[in-house]
Coordinates of N, CA and C in Angstrom, one line a residue:
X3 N 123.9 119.7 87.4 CA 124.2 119.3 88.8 C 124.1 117.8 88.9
X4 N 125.0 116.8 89.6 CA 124.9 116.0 89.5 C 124.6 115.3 90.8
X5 N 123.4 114.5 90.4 CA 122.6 113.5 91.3 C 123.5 112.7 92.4
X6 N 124.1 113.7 94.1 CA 124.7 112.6 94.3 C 123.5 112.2 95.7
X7 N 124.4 110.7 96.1 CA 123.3 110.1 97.7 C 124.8 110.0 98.4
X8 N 124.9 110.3 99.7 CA 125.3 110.2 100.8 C 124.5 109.2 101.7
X9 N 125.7 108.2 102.1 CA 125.7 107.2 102.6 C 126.2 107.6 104.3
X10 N 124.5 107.1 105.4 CA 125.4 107.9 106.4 C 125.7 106.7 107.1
X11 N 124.7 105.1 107.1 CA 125.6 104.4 107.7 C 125.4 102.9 106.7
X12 N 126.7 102.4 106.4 CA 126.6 100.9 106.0 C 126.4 99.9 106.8
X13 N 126.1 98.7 105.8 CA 125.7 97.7 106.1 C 125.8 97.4 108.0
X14 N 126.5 97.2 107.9 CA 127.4 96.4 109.1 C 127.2 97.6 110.3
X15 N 126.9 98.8 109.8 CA 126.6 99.7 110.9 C 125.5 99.8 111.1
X16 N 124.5 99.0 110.6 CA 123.1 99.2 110.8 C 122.4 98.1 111.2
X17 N 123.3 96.9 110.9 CA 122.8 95.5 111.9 C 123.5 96.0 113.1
X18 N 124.4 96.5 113.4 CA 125.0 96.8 114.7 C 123.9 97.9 115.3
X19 N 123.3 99.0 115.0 CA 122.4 99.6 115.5 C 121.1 98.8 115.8
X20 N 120.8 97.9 115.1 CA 119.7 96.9 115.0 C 120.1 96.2 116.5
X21 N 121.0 95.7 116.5 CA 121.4 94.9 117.4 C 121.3 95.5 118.8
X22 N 122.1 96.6 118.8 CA 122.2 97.5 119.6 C 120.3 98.1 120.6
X23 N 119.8 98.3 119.4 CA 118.1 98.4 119.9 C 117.5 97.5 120.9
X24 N 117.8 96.3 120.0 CA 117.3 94.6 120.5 C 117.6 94.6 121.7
X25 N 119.1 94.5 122.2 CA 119.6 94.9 123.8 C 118.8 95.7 124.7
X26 N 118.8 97.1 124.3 CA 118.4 97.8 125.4 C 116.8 97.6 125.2
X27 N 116.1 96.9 124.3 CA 114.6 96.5 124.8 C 114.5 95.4 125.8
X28 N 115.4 94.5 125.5 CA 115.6 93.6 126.5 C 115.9 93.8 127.9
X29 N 117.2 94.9 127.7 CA 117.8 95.7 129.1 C 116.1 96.1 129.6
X30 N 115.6 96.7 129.3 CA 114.2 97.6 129.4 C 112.8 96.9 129.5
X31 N 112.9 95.5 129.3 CA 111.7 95.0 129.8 C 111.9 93.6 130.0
X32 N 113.0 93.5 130.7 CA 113.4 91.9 131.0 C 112.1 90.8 131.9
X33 N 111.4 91.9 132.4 CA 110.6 91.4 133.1 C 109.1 90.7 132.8
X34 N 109.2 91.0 131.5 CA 108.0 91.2 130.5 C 107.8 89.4 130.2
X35 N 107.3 89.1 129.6 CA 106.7 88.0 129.3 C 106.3 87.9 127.9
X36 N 106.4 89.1 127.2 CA 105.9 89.3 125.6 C 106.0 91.1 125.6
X37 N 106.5 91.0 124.0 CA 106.8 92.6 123.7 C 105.8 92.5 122.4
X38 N 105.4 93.6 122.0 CA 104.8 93.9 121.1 C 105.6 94.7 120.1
X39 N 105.9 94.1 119.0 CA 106.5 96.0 118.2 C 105.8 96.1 116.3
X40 N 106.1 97.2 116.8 CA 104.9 97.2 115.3 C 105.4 98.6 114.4
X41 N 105.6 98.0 113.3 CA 105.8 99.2 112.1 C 105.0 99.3 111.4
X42 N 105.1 100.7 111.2 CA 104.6 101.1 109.8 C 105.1 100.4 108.4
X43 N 104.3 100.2 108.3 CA 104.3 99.6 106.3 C 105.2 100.6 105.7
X44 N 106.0 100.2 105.2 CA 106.9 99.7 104.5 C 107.7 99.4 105.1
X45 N 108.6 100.8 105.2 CA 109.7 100.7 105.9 C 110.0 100.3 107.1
X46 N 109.4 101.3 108.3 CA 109.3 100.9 109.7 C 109.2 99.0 110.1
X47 N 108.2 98.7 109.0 CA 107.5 97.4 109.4 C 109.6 96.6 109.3
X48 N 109.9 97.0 108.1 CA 111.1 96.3 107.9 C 112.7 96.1 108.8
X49 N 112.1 97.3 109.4 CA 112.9 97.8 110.8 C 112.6 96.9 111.6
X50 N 111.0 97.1 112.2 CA 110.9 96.1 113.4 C 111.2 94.7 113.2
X51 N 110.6 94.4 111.7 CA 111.5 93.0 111.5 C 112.2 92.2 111.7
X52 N 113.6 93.5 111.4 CA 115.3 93.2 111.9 C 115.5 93.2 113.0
X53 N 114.5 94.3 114.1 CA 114.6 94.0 115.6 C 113.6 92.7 116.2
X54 N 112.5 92.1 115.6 CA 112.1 91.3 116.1 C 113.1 90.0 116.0
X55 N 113.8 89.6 114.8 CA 114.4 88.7 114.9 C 115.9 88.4 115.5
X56 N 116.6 89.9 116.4 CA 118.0 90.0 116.9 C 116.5 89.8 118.5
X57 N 115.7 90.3 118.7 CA 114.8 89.7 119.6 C 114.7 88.1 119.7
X58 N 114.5 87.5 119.2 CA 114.2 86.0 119.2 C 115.4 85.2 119.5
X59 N 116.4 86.3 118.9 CA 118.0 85.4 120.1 C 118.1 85.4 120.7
X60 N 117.9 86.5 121.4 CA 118.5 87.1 122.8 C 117.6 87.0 124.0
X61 N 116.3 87.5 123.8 CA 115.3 87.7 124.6 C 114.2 86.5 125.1
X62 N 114.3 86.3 126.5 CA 113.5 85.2 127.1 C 112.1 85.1 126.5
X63 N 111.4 86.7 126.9 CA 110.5 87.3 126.4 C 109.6 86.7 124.8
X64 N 108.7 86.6 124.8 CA 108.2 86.6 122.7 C 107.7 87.6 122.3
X65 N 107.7 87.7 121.1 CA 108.1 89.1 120.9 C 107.0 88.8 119.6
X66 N 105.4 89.7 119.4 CA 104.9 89.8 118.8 C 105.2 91.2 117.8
X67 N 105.0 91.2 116.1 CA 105.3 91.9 115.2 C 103.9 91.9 114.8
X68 N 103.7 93.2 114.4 CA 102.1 93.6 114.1 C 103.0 95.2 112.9
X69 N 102.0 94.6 111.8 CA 102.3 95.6 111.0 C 101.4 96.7 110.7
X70 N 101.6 98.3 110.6 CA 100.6 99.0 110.5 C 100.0 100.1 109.3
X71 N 99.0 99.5 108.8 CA 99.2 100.5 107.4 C 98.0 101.8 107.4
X72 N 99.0 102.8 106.7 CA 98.3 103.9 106.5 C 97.3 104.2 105.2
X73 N 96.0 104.1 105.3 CA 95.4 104.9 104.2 C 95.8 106.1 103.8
X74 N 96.0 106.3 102.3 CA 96.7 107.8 101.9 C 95.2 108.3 101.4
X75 N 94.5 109.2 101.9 CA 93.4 110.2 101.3 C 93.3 110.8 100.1
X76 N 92.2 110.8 99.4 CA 92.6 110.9 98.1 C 92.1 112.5 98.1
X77 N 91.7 113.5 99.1 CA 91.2 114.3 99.4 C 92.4 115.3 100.1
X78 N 92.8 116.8 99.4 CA 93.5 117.6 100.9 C 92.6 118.4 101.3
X79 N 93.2 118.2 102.2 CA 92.0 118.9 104.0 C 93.3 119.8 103.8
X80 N 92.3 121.3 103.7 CA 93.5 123.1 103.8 C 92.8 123.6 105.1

């Protein structure tokens, strides 16, 4: 059987979703004076990245990035 990946959205559709986010935070807290957004380590963090900085064009607002990491337990709890 062979190893395939399905691709659900490219490049260019996923700065547009990025972008798209960035707007409606803005639409949603125009009134704000500072937004906070914070990902999870790795990935997430790399997410809010892409929205903090379509943030920094658009938005009056400053826009603080805080990144959050998980300890993995070296124990399972049944």
């Amino acid at each position: 059987m062979e190893n395939q990946k399905n691709l659900i959205l490219d490049n260019n559709q996923v700065r547009q979703k990025i972008k798209r986010i960035a707007y409606e935070i803005v639409e949603n807290n125009f009134t704000e004076k500072e937004v906070i957004l914070a990902g999870i380590w790795l990935q997430g963090y790399k997410v809010a990245e892409l929205i903090k900085n379509e943030l920094d064009k658009i938005a009056e607002f400053s826009t603080v990035l805080l990144k959050i990491e998980l300890e993995q337990s070296l124990y399972l709890h049944t």
